[in-house]
Short mmCIF file of C-alpha atoms and ligand atoms in Angstrom, two decimals:
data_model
loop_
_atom_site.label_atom_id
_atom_site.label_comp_id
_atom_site.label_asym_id
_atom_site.label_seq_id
_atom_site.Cartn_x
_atom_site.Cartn_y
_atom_site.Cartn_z
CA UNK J 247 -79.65 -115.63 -51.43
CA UNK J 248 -80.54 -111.99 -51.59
CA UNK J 249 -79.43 -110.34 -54.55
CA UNK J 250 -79.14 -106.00 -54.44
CA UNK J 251 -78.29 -105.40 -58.25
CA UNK J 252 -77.43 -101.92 -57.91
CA UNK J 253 -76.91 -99.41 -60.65
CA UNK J 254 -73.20 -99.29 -59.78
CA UNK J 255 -72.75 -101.93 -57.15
CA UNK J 256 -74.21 -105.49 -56.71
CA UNK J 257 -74.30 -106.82 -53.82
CA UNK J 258 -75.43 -110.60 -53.17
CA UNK J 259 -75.97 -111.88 -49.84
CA UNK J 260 -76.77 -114.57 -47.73
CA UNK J 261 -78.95 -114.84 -44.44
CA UNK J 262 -75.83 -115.05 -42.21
CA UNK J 263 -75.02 -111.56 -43.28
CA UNK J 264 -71.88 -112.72 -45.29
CA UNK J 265 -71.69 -110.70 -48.52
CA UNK J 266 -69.74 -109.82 -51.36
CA UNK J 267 -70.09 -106.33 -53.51
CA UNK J 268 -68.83 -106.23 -56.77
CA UNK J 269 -69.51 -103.42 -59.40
CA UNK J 270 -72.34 -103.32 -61.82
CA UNK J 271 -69.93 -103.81 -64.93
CA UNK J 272 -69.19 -106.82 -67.80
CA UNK J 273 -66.85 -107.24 -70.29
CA UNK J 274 -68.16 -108.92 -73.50
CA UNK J 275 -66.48 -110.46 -76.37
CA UNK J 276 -68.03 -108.23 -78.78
CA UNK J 277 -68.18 -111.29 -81.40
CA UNK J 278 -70.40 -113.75 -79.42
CA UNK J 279 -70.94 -111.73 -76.51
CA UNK J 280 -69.67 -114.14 -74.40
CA UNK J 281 -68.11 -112.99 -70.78
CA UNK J 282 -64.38 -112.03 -70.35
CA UNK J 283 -64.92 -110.49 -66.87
CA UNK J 284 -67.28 -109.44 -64.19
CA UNK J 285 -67.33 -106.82 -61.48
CA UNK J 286 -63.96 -105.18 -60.28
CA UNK J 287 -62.09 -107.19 -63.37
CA UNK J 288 -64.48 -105.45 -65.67
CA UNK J 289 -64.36 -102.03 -63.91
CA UNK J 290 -61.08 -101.95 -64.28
CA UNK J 291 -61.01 -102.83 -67.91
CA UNK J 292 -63.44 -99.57 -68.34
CA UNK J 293 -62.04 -96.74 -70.82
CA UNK J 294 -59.14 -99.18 -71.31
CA UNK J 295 -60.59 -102.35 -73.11
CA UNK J 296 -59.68 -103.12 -76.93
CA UNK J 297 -61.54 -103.26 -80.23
CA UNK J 298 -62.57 -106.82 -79.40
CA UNK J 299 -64.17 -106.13 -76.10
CA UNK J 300 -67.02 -104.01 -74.64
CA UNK J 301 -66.86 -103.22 -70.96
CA UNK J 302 -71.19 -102.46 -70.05
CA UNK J 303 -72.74 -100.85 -67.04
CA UNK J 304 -76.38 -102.78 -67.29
CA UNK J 305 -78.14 -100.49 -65.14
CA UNK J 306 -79.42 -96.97 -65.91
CA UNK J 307 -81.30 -94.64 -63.58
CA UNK J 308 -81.31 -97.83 -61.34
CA UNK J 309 -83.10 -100.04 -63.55
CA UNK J 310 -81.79 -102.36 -66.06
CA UNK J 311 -81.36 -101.29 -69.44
CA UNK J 312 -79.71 -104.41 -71.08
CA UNK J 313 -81.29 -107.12 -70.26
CA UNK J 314 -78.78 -109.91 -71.69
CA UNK J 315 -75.93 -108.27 -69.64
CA UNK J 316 -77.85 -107.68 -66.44
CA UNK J 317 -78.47 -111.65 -66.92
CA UNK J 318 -75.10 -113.07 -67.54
CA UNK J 319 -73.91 -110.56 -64.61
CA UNK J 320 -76.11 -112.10 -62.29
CA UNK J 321 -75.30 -115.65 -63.57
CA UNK J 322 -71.24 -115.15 -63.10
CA UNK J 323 -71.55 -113.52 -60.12
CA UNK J 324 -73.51 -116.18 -58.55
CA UNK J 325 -70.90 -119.02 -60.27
CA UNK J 326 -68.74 -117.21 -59.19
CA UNK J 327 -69.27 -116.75 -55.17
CA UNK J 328 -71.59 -119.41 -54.49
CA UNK J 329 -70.38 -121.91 -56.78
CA UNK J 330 -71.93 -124.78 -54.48
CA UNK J 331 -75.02 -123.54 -54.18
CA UNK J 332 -75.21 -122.35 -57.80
CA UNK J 333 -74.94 -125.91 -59.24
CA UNK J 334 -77.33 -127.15 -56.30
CA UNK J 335 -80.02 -124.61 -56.59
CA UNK J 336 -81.06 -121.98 -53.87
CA UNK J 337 -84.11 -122.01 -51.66
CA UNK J 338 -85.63 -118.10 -51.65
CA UNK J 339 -84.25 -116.00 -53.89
CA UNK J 340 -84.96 -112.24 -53.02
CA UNK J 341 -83.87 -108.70 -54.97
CA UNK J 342 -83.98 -105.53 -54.56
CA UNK J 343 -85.93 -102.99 -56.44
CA UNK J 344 -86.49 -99.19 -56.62
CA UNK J 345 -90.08 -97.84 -55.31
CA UNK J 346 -90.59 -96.12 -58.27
CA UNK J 347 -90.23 -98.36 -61.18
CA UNK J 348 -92.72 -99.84 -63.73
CA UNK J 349 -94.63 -103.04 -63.85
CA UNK J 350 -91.65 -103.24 -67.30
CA UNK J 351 -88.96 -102.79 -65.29
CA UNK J 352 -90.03 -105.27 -62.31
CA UNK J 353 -90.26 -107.85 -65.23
CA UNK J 354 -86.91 -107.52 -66.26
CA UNK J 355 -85.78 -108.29 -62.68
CA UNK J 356 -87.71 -111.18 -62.31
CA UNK J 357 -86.94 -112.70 -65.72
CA UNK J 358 -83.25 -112.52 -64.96
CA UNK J 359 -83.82 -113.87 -61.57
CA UNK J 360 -85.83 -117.05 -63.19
CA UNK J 361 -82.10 -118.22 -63.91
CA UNK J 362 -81.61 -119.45 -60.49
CA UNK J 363 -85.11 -121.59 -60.39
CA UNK J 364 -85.78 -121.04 -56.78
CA UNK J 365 -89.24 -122.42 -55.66
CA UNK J 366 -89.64 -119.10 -54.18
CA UNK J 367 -88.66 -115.81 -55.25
CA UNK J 368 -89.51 -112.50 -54.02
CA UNK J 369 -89.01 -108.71 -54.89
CA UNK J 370 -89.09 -105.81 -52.17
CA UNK J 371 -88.31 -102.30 -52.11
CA UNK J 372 -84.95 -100.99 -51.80
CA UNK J 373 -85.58 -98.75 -49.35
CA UNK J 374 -87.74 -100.23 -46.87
CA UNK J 375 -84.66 -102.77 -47.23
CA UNK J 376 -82.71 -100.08 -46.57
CA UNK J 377 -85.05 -98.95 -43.56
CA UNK J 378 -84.51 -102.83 -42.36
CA UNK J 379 -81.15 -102.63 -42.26
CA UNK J 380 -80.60 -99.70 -40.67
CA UNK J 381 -82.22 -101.36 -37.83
CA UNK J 382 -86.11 -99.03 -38.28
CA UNK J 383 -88.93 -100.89 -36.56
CA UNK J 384 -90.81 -100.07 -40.23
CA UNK J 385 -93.80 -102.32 -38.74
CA UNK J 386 -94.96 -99.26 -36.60
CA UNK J 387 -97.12 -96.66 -37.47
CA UNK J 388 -94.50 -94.15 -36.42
CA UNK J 389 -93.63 -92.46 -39.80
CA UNK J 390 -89.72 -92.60 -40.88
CA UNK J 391 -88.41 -90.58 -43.59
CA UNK J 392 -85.55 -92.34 -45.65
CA UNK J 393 -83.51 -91.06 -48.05
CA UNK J 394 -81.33 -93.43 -50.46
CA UNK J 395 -78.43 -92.11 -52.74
CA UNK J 396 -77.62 -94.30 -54.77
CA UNK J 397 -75.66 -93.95 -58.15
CA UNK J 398 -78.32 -94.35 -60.65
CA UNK J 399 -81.58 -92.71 -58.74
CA UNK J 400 -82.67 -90.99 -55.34
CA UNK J 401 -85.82 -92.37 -53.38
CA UNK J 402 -87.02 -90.61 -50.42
CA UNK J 403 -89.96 -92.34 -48.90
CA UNK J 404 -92.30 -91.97 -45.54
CA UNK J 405 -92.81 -95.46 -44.15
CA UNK J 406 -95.40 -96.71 -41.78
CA UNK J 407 -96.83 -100.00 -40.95
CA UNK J 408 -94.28 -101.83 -43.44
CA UNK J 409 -95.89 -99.69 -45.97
CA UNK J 410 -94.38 -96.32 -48.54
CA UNK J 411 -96.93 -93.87 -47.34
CA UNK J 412 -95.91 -91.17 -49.93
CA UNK J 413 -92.25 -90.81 -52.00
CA UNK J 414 -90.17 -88.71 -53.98
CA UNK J 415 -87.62 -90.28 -57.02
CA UNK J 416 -85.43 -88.19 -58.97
CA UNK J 417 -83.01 -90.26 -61.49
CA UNK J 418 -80.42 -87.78 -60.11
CA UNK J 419 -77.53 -89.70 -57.79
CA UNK J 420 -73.70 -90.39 -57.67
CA UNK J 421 -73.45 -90.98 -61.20
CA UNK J 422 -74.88 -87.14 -61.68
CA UNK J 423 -72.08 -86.20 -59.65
CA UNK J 424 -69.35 -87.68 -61.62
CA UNK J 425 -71.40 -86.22 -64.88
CA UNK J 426 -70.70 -82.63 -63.55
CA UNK J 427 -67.12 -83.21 -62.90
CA UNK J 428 -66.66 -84.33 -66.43
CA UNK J 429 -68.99 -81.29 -68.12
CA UNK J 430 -67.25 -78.94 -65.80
CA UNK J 431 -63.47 -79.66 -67.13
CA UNK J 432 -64.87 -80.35 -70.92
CA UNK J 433 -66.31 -76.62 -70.47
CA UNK J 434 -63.57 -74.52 -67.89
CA UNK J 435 -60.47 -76.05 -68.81
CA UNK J 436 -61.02 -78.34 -72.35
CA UNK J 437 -60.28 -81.62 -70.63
CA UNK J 438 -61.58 -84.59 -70.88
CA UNK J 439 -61.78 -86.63 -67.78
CA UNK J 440 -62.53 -90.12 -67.53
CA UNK J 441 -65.28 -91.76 -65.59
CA UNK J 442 -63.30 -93.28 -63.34
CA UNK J 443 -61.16 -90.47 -62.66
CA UNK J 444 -64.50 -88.31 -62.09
CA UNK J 445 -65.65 -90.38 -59.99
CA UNK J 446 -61.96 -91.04 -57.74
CA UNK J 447 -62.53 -86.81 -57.66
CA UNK J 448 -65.31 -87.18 -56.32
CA UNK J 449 -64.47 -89.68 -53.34
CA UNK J 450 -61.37 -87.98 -52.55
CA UNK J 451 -62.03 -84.06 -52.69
CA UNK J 452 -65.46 -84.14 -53.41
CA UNK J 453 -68.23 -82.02 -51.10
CA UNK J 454 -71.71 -80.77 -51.00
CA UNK J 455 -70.49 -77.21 -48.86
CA UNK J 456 -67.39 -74.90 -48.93
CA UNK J 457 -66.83 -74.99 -45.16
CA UNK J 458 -65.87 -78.38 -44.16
CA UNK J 459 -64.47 -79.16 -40.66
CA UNK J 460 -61.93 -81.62 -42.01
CA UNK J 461 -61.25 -80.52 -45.57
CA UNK J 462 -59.31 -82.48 -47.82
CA UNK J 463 -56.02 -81.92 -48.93
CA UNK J 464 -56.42 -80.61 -52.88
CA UNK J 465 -55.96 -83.57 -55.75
CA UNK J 466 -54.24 -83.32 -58.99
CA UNK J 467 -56.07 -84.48 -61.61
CA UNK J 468 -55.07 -85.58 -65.04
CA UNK J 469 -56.95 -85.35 -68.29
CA UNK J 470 -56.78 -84.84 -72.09
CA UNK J 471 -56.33 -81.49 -73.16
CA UNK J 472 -59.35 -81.60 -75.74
CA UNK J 473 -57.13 -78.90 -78.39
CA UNK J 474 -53.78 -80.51 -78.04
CA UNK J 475 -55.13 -84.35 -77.62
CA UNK J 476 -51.83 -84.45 -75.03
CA UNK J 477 -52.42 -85.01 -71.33
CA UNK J 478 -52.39 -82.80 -68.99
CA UNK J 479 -53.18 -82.03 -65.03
CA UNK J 480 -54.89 -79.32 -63.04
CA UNK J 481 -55.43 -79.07 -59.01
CA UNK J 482 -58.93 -79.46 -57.50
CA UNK J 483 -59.78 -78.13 -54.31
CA UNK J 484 -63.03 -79.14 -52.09
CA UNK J 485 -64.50 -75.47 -52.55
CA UNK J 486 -63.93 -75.62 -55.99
CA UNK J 487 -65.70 -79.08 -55.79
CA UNK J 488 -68.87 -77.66 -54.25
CA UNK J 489 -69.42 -75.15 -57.03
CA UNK J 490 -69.09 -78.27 -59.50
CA UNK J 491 -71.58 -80.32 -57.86
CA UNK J 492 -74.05 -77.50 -56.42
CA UNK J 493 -76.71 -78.01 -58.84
CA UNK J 494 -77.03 -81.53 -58.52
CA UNK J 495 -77.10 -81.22 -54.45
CA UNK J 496 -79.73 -78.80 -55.02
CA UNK J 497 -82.21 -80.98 -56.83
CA UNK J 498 -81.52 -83.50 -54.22
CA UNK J 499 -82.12 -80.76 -51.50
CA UNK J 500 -85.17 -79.61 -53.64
CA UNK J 501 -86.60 -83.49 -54.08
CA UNK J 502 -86.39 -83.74 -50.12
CA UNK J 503 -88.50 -80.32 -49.09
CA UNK J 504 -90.80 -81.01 -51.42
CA UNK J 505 -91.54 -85.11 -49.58
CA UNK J 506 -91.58 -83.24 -46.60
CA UNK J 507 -94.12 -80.90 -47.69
CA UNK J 508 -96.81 -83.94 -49.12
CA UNK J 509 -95.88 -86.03 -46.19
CA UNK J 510 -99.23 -86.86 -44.43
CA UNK J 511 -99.58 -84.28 -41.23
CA UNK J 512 -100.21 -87.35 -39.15
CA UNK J 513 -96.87 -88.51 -39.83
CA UNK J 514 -95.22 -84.78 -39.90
CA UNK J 515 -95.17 -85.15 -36.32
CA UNK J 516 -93.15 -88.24 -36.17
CA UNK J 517 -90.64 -87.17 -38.60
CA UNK J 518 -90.18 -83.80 -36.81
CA UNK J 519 -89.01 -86.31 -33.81
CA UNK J 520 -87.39 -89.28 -35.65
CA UNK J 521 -85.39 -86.80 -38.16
CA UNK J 522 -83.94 -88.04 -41.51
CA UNK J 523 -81.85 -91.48 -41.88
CA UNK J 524 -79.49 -90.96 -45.51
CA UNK J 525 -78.35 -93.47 -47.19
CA UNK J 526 -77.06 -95.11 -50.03
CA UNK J 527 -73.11 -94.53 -52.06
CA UNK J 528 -74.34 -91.25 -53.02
CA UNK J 529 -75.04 -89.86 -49.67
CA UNK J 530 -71.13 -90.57 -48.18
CA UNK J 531 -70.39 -87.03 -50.36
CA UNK J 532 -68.23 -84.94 -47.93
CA UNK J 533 -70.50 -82.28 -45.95
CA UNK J 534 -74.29 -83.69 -47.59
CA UNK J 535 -75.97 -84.07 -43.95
CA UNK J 536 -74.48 -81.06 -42.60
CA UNK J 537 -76.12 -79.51 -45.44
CA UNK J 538 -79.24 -81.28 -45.34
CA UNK J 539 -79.46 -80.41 -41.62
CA UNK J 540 -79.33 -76.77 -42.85
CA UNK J 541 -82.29 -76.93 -44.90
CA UNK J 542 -84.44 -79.11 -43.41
CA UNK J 543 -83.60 -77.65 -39.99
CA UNK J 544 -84.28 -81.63 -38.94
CA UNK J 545 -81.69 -83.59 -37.36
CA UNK J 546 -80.06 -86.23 -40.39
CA UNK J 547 -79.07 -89.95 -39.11
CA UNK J 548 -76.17 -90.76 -41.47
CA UNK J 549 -75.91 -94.66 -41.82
CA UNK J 550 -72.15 -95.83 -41.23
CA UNK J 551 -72.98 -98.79 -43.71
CA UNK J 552 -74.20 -96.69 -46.73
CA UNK J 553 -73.23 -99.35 -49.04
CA UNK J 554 -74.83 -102.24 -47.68
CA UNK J 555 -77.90 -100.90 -46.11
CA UNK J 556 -80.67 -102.53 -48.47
CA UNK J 557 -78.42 -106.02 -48.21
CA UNK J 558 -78.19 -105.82 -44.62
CA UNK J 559 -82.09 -105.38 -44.63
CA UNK J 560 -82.82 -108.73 -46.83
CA UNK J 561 -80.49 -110.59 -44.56
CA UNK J 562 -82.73 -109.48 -41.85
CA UNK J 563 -85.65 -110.17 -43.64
CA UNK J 564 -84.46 -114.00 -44.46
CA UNK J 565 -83.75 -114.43 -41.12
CA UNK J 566 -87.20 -113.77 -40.65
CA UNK J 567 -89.42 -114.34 -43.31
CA UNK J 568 -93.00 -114.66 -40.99
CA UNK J 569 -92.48 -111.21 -39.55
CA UNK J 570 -91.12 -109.55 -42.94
CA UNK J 571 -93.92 -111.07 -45.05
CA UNK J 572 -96.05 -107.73 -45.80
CA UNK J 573 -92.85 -106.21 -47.26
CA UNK J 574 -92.29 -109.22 -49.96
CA UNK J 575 -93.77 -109.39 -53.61
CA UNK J 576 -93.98 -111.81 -56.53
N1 ATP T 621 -66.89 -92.00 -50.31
C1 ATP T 621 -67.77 -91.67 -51.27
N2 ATP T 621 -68.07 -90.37 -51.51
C2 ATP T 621 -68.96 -90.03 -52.46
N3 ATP T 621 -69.60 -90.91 -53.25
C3 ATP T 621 -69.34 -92.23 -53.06
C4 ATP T 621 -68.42 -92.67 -52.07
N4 ATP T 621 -68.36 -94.04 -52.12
C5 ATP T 621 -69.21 -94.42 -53.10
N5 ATP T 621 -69.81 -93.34 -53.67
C6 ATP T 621 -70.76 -93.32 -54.78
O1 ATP T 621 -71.89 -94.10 -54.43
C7 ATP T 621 -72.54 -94.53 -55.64
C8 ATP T 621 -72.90 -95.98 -55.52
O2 ATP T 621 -73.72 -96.13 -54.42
P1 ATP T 621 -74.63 -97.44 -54.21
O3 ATP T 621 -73.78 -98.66 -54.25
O4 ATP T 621 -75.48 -97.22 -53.01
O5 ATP T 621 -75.49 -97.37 -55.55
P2 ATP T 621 -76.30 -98.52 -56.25
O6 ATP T 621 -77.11 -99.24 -55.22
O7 ATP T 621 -75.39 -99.34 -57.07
O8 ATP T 621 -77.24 -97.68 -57.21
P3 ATP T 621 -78.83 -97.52 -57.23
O9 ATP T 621 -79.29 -97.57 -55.79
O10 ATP T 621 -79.05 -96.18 -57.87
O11 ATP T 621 -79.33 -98.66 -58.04
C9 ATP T 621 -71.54 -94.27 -56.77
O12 ATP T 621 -71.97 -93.14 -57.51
C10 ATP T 621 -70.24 -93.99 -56.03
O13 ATP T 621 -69.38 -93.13 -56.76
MG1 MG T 622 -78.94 -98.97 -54.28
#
């Protein structure tokens, strides 16, 4: 079983490529702390859930920040999808982790994995997982520039010989983007927004430039009016959507210049040829790799699979263990 426990999405896996992605989110009983629901049944109860229950997102900035959550997620989600195999025990258990994390925060992840008592288990980077499953021959010293979105943190890494020659990680990813949405109608029009509804704005009319081939038609939006308390609505455009999210594109933009400018010169070459390959939730944002095209002046290889990239990449890898050794840790 591969696990990707992403900070919005978690996505286990097996090595036939049959997977299941559920949200990063748990309702507790807030006397015991014992599990009402996991996934999409606990995303939906977000915002919504009574004084009894607590509706947690384990995962901050990619990493997890509560460690008892993070573990009983894991737990029902595997109960829950590979009942079987839960009960019987799995072989290799692998996960996903960021580049840039501590020797803390690697911890964490394997404690919570211990759960599953695997005879082997093994960490690897999400995004020469990501690289994997977007097909890269990463085993080649031909340098490839990745860059994942996801919602919790950005990595944009050179890779060559199954190795991270040099990277870039800014906690700065979708969740950023629904952040601005919500500061933006607290401070132009007094409204409160949900998370979810941020985040819906987002998908729907949401874009990183004002000149979009295929705009979207505008979305109304409903709030609470922060003087009244009473709810009200206001229309959202996707030019009005790229002012809201500008800044946050920017340091993304800004993040990616500045890996291309430490990449090795050796490898400068390469990337000049190979171009960029996005990934990651964050990077399906309406008009991102036009704009990134525009700044790097490189071509940018959007994946069709955002979502599942780095769980495509440790099916490949347990397919073939031998050949993916080098990019597997304990
Ligand atoms: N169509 C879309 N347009 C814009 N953003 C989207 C779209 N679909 C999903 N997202 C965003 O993608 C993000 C989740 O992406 P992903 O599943 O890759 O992250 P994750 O792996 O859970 O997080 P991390 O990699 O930071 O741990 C969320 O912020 C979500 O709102
Ligand atoms: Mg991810």
């Amino acid at each position: 079983m591969a696990i990707d426990l992403g900070n919005n999405n978690t996505v286990l896996t097996d090595q036939h490529y049959r997977s299941v992605s559920q949200p990063s989110f748990i309702a507790l009983h807030k006397a015991n702390r014992s599990v009402k629901a996991v996934g999409s049944e606990a995303y939906e109860m977000l915002g919504k859930a009574n004084e009894h229950l607590k509706v947690v997102k384990p995962l901050k900035g990619g990493v997890i920040v509560d460690f008892d959550a993070a573990n009983s997620l894991l737990k029902s989600l595997v109960h829950q999808w590979y009942p079987s195999s839960f009960f019987r025990g799995f072989d290799h258990v692998i996960a996903g982790i960021p580049f840039d994390t501590t020797e803390v925060e690697r911890r964490a992840l394997r404690d919570a994995l211990e759960q599953f008592n695997a005879p082997r288990t093994f960490l690897l980077f999400e995004p020469l997982a990501a690289a994997i499953g977007l097909g890269l021959h990463i085993q080649e010293p031909d340098g490839k520039f990745l860059v994942d979105i996801g919602g919790g943190i950005t990595e944009i890494v050179v890779i060559s010989l199954s190795g991270i020659v040099s990277h870039q990680s800014i906690k700065v990813a979708g969740d950023t983007f629904d952040e601005d949405i919500q500061d933006y109608f607290k401070k132009n029009y007094n409204m409160s927004l949900g998370s979810k509804v941020a985040e819906q704005l987002k998908i729907k009319v949401g874009s990183a430039v004002t000149a979009l081939q295929e705009a979207p038609p505008p979305l109304e939006v409903v709030g609470k009016d922060l003087m009244t308390g009473l709810p009200v609505s206001r229309c959202i455009d996707h030019v009005e959507m790229a002012g809201i999210v500008n800044s946050t594109v920017s340091k993304i933009e800004q993040a990616i210049l500045l890996a291309l400018e430490e990449c090795p010169p050796e490898l400068a070459g390469d990337i000049y040829g190979n171009g960029i390959y996005l990934t990651g939730g964050g990077s399906l944002l309406r008009g991102l790799r036009q704009r990134l095209e525009a700044s790097t002046k490189l071509p940018v290889h959007h994946d069709t699979h955002a979502l599942l990239s780095v769980s495509k990449g440790m099916a490949t890898v347990m397919q073939k263990p031998s050949a993916f050794r080098p990019v597997l840790f304990q």
